[in-house]
mmCIF file of C-alpha atoms and ligand atoms in Angstrom:
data_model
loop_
_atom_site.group_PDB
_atom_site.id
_atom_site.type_symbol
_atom_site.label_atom_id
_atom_site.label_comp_id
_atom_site.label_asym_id
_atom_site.label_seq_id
_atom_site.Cartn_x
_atom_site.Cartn_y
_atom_site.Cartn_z
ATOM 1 C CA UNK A 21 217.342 246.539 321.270
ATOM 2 C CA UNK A 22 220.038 247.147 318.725
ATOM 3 C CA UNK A 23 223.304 244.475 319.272
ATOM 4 C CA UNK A 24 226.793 245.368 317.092
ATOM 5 C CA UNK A 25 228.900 242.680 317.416
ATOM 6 C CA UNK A 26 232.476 242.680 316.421
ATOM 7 C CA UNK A 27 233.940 239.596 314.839
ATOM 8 C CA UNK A 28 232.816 236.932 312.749
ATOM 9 C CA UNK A 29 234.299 233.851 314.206
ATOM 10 C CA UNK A 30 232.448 230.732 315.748
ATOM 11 C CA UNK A 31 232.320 232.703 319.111
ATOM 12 C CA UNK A 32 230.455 235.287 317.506
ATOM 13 C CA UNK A 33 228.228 232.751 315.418
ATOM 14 C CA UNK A 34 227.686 230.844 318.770
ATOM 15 C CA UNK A 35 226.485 234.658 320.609
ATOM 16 C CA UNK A 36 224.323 235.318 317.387
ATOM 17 C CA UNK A 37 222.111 232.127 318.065
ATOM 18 C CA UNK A 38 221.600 233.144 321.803
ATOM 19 C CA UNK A 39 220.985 236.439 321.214
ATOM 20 C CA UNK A 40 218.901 236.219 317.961
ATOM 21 C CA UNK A 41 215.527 236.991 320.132
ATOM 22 C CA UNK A 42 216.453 239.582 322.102
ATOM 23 C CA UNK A 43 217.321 242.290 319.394
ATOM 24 C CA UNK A 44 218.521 243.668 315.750
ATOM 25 C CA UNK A 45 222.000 242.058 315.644
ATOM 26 C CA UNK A 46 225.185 243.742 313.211
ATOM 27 C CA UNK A 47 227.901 242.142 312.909
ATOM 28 C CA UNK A 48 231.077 243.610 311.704
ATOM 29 C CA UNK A 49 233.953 241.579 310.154
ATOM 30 C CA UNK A 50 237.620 243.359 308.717
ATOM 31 C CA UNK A 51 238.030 240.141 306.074
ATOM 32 C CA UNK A 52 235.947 239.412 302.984
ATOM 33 C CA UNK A 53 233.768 236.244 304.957
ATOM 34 C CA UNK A 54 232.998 234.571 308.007
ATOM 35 C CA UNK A 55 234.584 232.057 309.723
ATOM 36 C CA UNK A 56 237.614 234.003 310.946
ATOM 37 C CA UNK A 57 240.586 231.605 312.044
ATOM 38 C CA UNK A 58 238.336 228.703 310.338
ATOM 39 C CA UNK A 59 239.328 229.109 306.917
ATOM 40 C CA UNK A 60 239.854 228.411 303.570
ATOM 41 C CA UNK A 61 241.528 230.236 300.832
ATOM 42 C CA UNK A 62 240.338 230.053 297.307
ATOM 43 C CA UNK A 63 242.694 229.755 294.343
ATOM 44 C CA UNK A 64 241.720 228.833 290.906
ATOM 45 C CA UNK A 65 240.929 225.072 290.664
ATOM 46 C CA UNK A 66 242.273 224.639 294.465
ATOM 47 C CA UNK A 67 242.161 225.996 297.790
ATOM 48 C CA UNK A 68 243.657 225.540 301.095
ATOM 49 C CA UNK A 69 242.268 225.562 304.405
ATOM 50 C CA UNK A 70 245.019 227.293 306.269
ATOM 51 C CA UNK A 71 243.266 228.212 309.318
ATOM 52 C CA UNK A 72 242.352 225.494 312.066
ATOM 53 C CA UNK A 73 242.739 221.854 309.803
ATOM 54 C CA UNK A 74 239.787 220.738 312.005
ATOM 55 C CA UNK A 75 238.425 220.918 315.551
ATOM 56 C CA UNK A 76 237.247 218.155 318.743
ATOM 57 C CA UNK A 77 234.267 218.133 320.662
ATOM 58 C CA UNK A 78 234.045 217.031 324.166
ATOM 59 C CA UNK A 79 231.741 219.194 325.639
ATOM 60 C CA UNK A 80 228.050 217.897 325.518
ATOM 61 C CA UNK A 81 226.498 220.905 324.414
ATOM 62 C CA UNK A 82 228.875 221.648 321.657
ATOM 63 C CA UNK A 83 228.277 217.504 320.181
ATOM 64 C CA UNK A 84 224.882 218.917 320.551
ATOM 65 C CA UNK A 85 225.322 222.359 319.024
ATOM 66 C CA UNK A 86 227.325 219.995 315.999
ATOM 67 C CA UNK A 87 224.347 217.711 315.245
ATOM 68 C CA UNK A 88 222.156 219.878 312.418
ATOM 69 C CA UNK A 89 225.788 220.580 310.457
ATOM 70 C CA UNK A 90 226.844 216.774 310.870
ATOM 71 C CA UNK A 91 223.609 215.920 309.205
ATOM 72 C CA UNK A 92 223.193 218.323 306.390
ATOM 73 C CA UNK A 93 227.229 217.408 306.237
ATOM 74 C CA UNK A 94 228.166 221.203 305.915
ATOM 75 C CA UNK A 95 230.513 219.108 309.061
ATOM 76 C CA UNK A 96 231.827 215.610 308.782
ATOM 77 C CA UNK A 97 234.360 213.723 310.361
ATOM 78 C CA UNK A 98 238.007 213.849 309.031
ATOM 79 C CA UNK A 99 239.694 210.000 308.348
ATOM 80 C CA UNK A 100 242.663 211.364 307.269
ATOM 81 C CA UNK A 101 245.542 208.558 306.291
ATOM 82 C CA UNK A 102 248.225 209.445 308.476
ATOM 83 C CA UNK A 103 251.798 209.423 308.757
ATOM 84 C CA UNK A 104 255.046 210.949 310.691
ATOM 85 C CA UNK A 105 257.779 212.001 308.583
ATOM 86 C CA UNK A 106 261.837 213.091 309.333
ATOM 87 C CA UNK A 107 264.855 213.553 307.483
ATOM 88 C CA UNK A 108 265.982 210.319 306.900
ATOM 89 C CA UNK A 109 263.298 208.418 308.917
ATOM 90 C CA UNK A 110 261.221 205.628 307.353
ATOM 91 C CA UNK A 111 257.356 206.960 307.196
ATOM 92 C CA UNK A 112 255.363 205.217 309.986
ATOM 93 C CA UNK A 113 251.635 205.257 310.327
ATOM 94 C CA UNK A 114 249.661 206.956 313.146
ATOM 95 C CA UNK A 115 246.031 207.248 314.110
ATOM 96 C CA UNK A 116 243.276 209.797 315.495
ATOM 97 C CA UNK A 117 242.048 208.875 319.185
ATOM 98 C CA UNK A 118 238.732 210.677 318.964
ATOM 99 C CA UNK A 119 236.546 212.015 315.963
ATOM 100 C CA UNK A 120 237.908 215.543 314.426
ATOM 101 C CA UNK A 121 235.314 217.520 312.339
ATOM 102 C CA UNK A 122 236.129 219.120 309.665
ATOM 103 C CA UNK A 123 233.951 221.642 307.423
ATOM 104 C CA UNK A 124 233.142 220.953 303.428
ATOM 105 C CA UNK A 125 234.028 222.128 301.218
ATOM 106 C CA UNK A 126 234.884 224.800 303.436
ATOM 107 C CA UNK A 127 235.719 225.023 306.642
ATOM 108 C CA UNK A 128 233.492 228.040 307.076
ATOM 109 C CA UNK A 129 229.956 226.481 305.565
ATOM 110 C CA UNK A 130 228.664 225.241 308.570
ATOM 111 C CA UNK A 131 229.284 228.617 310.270
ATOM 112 C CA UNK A 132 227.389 230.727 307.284
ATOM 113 C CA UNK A 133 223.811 229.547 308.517
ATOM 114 C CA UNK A 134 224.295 231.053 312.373
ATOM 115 C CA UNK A 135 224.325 234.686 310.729
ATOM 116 C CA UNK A 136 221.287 234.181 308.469
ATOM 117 C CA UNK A 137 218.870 236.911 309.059
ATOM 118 C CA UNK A 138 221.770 239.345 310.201
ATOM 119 C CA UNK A 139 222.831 241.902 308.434
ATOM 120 C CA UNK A 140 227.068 241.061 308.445
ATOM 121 C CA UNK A 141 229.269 243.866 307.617
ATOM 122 C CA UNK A 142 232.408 242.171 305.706
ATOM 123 C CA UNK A 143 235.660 244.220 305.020
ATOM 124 C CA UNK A 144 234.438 246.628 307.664
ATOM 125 C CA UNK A 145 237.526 246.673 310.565
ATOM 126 C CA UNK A 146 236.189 248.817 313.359
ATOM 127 C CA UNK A 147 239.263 251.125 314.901
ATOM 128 C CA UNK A 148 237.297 252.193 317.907
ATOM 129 C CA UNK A 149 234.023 252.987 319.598
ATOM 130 C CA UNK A 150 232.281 256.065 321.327
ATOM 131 C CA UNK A 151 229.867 257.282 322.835
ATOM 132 C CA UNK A 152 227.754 255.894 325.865
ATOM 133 C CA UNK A 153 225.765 253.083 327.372
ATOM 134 C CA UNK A 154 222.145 252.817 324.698
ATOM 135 C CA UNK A 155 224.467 254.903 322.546
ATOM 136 C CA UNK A 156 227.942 253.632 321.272
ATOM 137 C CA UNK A 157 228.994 254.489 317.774
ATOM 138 C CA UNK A 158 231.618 252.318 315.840
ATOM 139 C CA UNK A 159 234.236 254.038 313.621
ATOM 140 C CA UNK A 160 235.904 252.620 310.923
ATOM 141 C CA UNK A 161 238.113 253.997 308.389
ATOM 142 C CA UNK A 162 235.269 255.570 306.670
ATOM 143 C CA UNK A 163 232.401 256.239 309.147
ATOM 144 C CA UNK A 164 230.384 255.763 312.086
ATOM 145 C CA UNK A 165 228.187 252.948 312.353
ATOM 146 C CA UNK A 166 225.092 253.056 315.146
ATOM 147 C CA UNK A 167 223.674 253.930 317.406
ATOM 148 C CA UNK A 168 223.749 250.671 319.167
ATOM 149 C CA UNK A 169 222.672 249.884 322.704
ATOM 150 C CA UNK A 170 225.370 247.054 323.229
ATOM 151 C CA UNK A 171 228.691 246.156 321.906
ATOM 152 C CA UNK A 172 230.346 242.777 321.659
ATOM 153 C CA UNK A 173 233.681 242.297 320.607
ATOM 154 C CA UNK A 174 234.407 238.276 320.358
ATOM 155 C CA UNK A 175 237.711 239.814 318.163
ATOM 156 C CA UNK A 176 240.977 237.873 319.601
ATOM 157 C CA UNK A 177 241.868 239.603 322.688
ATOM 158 C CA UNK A 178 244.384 241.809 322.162
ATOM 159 C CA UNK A 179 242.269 244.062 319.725
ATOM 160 C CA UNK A 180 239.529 243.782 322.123
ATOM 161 C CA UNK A 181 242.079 245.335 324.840
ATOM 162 C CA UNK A 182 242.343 248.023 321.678
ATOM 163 C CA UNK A 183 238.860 248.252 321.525
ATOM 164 C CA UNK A 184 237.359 248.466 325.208
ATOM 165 C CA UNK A 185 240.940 250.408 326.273
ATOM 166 C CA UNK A 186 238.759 252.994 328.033
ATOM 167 C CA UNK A 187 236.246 250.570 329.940
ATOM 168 C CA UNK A 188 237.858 248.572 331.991
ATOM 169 C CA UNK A 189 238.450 245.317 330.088
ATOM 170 C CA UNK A 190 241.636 243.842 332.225
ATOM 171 C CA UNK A 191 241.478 240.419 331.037
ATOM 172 C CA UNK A 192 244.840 239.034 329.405
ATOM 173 C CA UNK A 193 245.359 235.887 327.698
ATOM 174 C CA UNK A 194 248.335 234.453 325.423
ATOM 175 C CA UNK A 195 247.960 233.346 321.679
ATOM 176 C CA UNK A 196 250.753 231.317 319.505
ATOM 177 C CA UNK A 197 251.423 233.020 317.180
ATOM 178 C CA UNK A 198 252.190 230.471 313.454
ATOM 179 C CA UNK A 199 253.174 230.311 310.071
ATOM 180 C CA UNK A 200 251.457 228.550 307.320
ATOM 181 C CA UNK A 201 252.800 227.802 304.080
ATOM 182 C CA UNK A 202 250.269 227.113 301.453
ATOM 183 C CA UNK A 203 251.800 225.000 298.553
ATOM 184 C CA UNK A 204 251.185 223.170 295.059
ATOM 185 C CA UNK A 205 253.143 220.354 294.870
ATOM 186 C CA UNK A 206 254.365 218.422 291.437
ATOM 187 C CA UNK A 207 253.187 214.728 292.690
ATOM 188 C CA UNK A 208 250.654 213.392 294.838
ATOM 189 C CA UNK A 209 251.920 211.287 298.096
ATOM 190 C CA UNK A 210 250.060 208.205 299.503
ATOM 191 C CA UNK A 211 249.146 210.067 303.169
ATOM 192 C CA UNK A 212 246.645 212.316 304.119
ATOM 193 C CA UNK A 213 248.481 214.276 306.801
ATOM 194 C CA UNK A 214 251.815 213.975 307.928
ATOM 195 C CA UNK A 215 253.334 214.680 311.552
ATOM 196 C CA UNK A 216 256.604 215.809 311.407
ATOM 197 C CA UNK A 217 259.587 215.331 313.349
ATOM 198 C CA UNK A 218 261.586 218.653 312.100
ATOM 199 C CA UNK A 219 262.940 221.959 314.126
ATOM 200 C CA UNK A 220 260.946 223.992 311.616
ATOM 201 C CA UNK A 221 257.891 222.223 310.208
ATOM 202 C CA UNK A 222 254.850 220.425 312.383
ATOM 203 C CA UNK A 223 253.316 219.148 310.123
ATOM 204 C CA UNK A 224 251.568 219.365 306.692
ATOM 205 C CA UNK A 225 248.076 218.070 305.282
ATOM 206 C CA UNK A 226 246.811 217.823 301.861
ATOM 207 C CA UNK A 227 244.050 220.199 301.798
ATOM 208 C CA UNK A 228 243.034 218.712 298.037
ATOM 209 C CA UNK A 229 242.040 215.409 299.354
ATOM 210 C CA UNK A 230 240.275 216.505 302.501
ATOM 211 C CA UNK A 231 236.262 215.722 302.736
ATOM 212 C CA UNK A 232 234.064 217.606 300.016
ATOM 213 C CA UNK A 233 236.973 219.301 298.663
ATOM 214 C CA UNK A 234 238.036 219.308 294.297
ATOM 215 C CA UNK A 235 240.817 216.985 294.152
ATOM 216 C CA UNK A 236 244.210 219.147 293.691
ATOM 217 C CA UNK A 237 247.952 218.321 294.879
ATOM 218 C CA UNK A 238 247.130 221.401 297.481
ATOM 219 C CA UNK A 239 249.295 221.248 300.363
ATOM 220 C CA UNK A 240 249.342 223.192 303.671
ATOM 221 C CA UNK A 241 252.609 223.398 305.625
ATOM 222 C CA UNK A 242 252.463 224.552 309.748
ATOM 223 C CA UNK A 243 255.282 225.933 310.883
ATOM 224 C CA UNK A 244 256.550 224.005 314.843
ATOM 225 C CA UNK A 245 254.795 226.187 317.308
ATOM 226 C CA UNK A 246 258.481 226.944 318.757
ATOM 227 C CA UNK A 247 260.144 228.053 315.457
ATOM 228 C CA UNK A 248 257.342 230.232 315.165
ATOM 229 C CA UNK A 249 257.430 232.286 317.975
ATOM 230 C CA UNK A 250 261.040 232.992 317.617
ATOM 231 C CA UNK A 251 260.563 233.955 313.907
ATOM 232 C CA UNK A 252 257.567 236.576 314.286
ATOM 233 C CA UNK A 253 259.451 239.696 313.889
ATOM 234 C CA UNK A 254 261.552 238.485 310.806
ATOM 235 C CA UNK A 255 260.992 239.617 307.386
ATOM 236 C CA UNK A 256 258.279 237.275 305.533
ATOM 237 C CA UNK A 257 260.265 236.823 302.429
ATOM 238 C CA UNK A 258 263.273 234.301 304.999
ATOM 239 C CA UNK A 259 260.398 232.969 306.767
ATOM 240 C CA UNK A 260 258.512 231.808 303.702
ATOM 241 C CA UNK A 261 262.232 230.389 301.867
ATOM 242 C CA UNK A 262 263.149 228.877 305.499
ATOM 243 C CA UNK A 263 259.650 227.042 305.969
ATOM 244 C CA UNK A 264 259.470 226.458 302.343
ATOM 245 C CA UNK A 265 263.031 224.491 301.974
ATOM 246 C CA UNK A 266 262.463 222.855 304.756
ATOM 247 C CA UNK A 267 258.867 221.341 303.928
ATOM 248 C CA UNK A 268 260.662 220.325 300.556
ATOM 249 C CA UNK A 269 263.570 218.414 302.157
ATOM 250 C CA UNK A 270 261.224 216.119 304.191
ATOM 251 C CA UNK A 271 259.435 215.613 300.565
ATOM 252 C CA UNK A 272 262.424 215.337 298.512
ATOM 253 C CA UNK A 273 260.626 217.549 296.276
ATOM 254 C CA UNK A 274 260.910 221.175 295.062
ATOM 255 C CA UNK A 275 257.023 222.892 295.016
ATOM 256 C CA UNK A 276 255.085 224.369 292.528
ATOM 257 C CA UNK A 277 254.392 227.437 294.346
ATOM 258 C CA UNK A 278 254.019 228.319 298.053
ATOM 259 C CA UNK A 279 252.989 231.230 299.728
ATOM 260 C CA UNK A 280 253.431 232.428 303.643
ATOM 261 C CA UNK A 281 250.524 233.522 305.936
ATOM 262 C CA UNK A 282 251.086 234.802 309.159
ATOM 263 C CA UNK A 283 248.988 234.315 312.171
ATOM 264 C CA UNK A 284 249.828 236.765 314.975
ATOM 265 C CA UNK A 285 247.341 235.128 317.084
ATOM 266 C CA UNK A 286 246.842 231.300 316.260
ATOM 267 C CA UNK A 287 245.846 229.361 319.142
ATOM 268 C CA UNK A 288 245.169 230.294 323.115
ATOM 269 C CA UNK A 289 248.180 228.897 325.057
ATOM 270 C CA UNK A 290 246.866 230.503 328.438
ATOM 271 C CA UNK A 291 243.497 231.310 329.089
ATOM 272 C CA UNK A 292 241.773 234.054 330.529
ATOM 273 C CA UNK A 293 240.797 233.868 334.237
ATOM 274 C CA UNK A 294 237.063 233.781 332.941
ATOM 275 C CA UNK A 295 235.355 232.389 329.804
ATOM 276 C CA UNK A 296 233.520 235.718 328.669
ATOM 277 C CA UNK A 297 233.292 239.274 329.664
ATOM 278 C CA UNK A 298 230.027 241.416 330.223
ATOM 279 C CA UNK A 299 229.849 244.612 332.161
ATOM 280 C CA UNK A 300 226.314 245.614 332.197
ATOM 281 C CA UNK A 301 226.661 248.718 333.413
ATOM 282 C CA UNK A 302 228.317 250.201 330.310
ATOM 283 C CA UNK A 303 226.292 247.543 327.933
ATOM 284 C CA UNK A 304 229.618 246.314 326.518
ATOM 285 C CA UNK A 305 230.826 242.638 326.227
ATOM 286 C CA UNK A 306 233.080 240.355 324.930
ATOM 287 C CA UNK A 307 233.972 236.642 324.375
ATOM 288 C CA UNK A 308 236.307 234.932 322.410
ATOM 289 C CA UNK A 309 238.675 231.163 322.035
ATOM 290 C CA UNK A 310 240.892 233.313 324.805
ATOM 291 C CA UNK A 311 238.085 231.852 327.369
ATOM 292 C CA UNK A 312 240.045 228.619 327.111
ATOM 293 C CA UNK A 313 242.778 226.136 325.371
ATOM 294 C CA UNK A 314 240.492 223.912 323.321
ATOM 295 C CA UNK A 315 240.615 225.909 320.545
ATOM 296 C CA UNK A 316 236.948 225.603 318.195
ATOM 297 C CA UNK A 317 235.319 224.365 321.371
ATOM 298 C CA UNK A 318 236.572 227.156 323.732
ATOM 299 C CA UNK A 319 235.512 229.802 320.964
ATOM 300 C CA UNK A 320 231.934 228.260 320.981
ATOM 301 C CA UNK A 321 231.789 227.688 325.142
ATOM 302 C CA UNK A 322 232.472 231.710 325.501
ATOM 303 C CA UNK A 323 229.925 232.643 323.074
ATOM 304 C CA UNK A 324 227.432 230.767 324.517
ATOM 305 C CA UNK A 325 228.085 232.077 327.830
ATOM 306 C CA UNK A 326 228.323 235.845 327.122
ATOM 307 C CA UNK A 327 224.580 235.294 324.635
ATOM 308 C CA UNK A 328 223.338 233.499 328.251
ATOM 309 C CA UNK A 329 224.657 236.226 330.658
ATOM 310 C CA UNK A 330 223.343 239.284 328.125
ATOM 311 C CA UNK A 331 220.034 237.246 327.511
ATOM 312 C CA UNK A 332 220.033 236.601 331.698
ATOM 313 C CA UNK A 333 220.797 240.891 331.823
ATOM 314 C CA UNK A 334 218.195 242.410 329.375
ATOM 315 C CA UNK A 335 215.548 239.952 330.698
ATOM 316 C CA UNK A 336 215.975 241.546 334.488
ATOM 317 C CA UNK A 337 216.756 245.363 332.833
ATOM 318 C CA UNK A 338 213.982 247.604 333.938
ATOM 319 C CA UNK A 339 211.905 248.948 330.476
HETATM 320 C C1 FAD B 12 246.905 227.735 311.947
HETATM 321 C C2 FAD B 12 245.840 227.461 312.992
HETATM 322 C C3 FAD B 12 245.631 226.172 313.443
HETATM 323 C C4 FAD B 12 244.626 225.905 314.399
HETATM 324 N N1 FAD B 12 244.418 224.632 314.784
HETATM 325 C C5 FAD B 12 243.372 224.350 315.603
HETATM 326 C C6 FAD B 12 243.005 223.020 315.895
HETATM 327 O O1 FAD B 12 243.636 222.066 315.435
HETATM 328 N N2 FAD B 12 241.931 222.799 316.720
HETATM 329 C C7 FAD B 12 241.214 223.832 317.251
HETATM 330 O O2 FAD B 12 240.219 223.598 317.968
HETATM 331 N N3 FAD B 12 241.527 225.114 316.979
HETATM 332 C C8 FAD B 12 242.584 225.410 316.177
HETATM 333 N N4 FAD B 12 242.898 226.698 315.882
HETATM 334 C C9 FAD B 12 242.250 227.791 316.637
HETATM 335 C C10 FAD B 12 240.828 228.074 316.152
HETATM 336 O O3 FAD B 12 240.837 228.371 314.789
HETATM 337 C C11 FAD B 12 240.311 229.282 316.952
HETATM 338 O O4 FAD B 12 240.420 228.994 318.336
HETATM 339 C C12 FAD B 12 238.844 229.639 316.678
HETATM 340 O O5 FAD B 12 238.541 229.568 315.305
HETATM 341 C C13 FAD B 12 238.621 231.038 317.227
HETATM 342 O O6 FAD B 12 237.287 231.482 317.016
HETATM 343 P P1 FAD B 12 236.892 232.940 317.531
HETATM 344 O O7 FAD B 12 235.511 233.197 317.111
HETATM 345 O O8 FAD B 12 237.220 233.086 318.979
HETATM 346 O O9 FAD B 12 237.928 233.937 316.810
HETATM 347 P P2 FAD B 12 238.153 234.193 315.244
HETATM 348 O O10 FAD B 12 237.824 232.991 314.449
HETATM 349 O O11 FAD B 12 239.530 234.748 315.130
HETATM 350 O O12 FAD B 12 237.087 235.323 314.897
HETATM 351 C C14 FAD B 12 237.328 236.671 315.251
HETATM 352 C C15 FAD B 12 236.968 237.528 314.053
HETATM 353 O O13 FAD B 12 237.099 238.903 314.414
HETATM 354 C C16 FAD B 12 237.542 239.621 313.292
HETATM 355 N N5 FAD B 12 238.088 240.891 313.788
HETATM 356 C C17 FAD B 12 239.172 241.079 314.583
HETATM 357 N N6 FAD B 12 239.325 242.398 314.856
HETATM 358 C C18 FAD B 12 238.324 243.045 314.216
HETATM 359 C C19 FAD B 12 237.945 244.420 314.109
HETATM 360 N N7 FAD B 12 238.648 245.385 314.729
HETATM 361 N N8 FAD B 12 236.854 244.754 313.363
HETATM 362 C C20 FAD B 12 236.129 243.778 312.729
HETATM 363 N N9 FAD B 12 236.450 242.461 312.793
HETATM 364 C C21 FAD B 12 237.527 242.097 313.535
HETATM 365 C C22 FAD B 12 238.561 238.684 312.658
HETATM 366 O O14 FAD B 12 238.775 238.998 311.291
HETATM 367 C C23 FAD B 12 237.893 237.326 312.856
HETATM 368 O O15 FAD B 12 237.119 236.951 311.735
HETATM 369 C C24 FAD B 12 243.869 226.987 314.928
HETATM 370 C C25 FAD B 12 244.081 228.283 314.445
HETATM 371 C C26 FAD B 12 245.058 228.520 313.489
HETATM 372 C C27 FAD B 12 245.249 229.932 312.975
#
């Protein structure tokens, strides 16, 4: 049985480990690593994790899922020192409520392991597929890739929509989109991660003294969900000097550097109607964090459901 899944992410790590018995598994990712929206970007000396800062667990079988990473600490909990900043407010500490994992020194490690023993496609962004059920081909800008018997897409859902255009997939879902702002600054403040109480900036963390990572006066700004959406079609060079003055006012500082990433599709805001998609019929399925609002957890949840609904399928398939 020969699997090509599209996507990278923890949803597709999650459908690897369920599915690793059942078949030959590719997996085909446009950017240069795994992870997807868990991610760090390298500089020299520094990096920034600009992605998700870090992730909860509530369901059982995800603390479960967690337990090998939190031991080999590829995953460890995040103590950040915490604070809430405005314009002309006095700093105030806050706290967490419940643990938040975060990954070292990477936010991706923990992820790499799930794909061992799979061949993984990186830079490869697949436009569209052909072909038929036991027989899809996957183009990308170059070639075809396959046959394949089954394709997953656990891409965010509106390039799965792209994807499966012709078969049916009708689910919808709605993403926030964001801005991050990924900074050196001159001097090194006493907090961790600050909340913010600004129009334009949520908050910002200091990605140099998170766990496992070099030390470095690395910061990442995220833009206020709000701002965000209103500023999506503007040009990135306002965005960037907008976020970027605003970030240094609540410092009182001017930064080293700072450069803008866009996120068209950050976080799930309203969920699908179901966690996963499988339509056995034309062997095509798809999951993705758009099978819920919590984010990491939701991403893992509809992984592991599609792997147990395709493992449940092929098991009853007649030979
Ligand atoms: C700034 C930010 C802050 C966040 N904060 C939090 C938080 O605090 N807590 C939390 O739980 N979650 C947070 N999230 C959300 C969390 O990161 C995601 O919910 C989760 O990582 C999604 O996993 P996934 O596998 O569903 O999708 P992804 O991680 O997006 O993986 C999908 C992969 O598919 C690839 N892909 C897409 N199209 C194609 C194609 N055509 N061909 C090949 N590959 C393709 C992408 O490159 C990507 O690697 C945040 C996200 C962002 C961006």
């Amino acid at each position: 049985m020969k699997i090509a899944i599209i996507g990278a992410g923890l949803s597709s790590a999650t459908l690897c480990q369920s599915l690793k018995a059942l078949g030959t598994l590719t997996i085909f990712e446009k950017s240069r690593g795994v992870g997807g929206r868990m991610a760090t970007r390298q500089g020299i000396d520094a990096a920034w994790d600009h992605g998700a800062p870090c992730f909860i667990a509530r369901d059982g079988g995800f603390k479960q899922f967690l337990q090998p990473f939190l031991a080999d600490q590829t995953l460890t909990e995040w103590h950040p020192k915490m604070t809430t900043l405005g314009l002309n407010q006095k700093p105030y500490k806050r706290a967490w409520f419940e643990p938040h994992y975060v990954g070292q020194p990477t936010m991706n490690q923990w992820i790499k392991p799930l794909f061992a023993g799979h061949a993984v496609e990186t830079q490869c962004e697949i436009e569209s597929i052909y072909g038929a059920p036991g027989q899809w081909f996957l183009a990308s800008v170059d070639r075809a890739h396959g046959p394949f018997d089954w394709v997953l897409s656990s891409a965010p859902i509106g390039q799965t929509q792209t994807l499966f255009a012709d078969f049916n997939f009708s689910l919808t879902a709605r993403y926030q989109p964001g801005f991050t702002l990924l900074c050196q600054m001159p001097f090194s403040p006493s907090w961790d991660r600050a909340v913010c109480q600004d129009a334009v900036v949520a908050e910002m963390i200091r990605s140099g003294r998170r766990p496992g990572r070099r030390p470095a006066n690395t910061l990442v700004v995220h833009a206020q969900d709000q701002w965000a959406s209103e500023q999506i079609a503007s040009a990135p060079a306002i965005v960037e000097q907008t976020l970027r003055c605003a970030a240094e006012a609540l410092l009182n500082t001017e930064f080293d550097s700072a450069k803008l990433h866009r996120w068209r599709s950050a976080k799930v805001i309203e969920a699908a109607a179901t966690t996963h998609w499988l339509n056995p019929a034309r062997q095509l399925g798809a999951c993705g964090d758009w099978g819920g609002t919590q984010g990491v957890e939701s991403a893992f949840l509809s992984g592991k459901a599609l792997g147990e609904a395709l493992a449940k399928t092929l098991i009853t398939l007649p030979k």
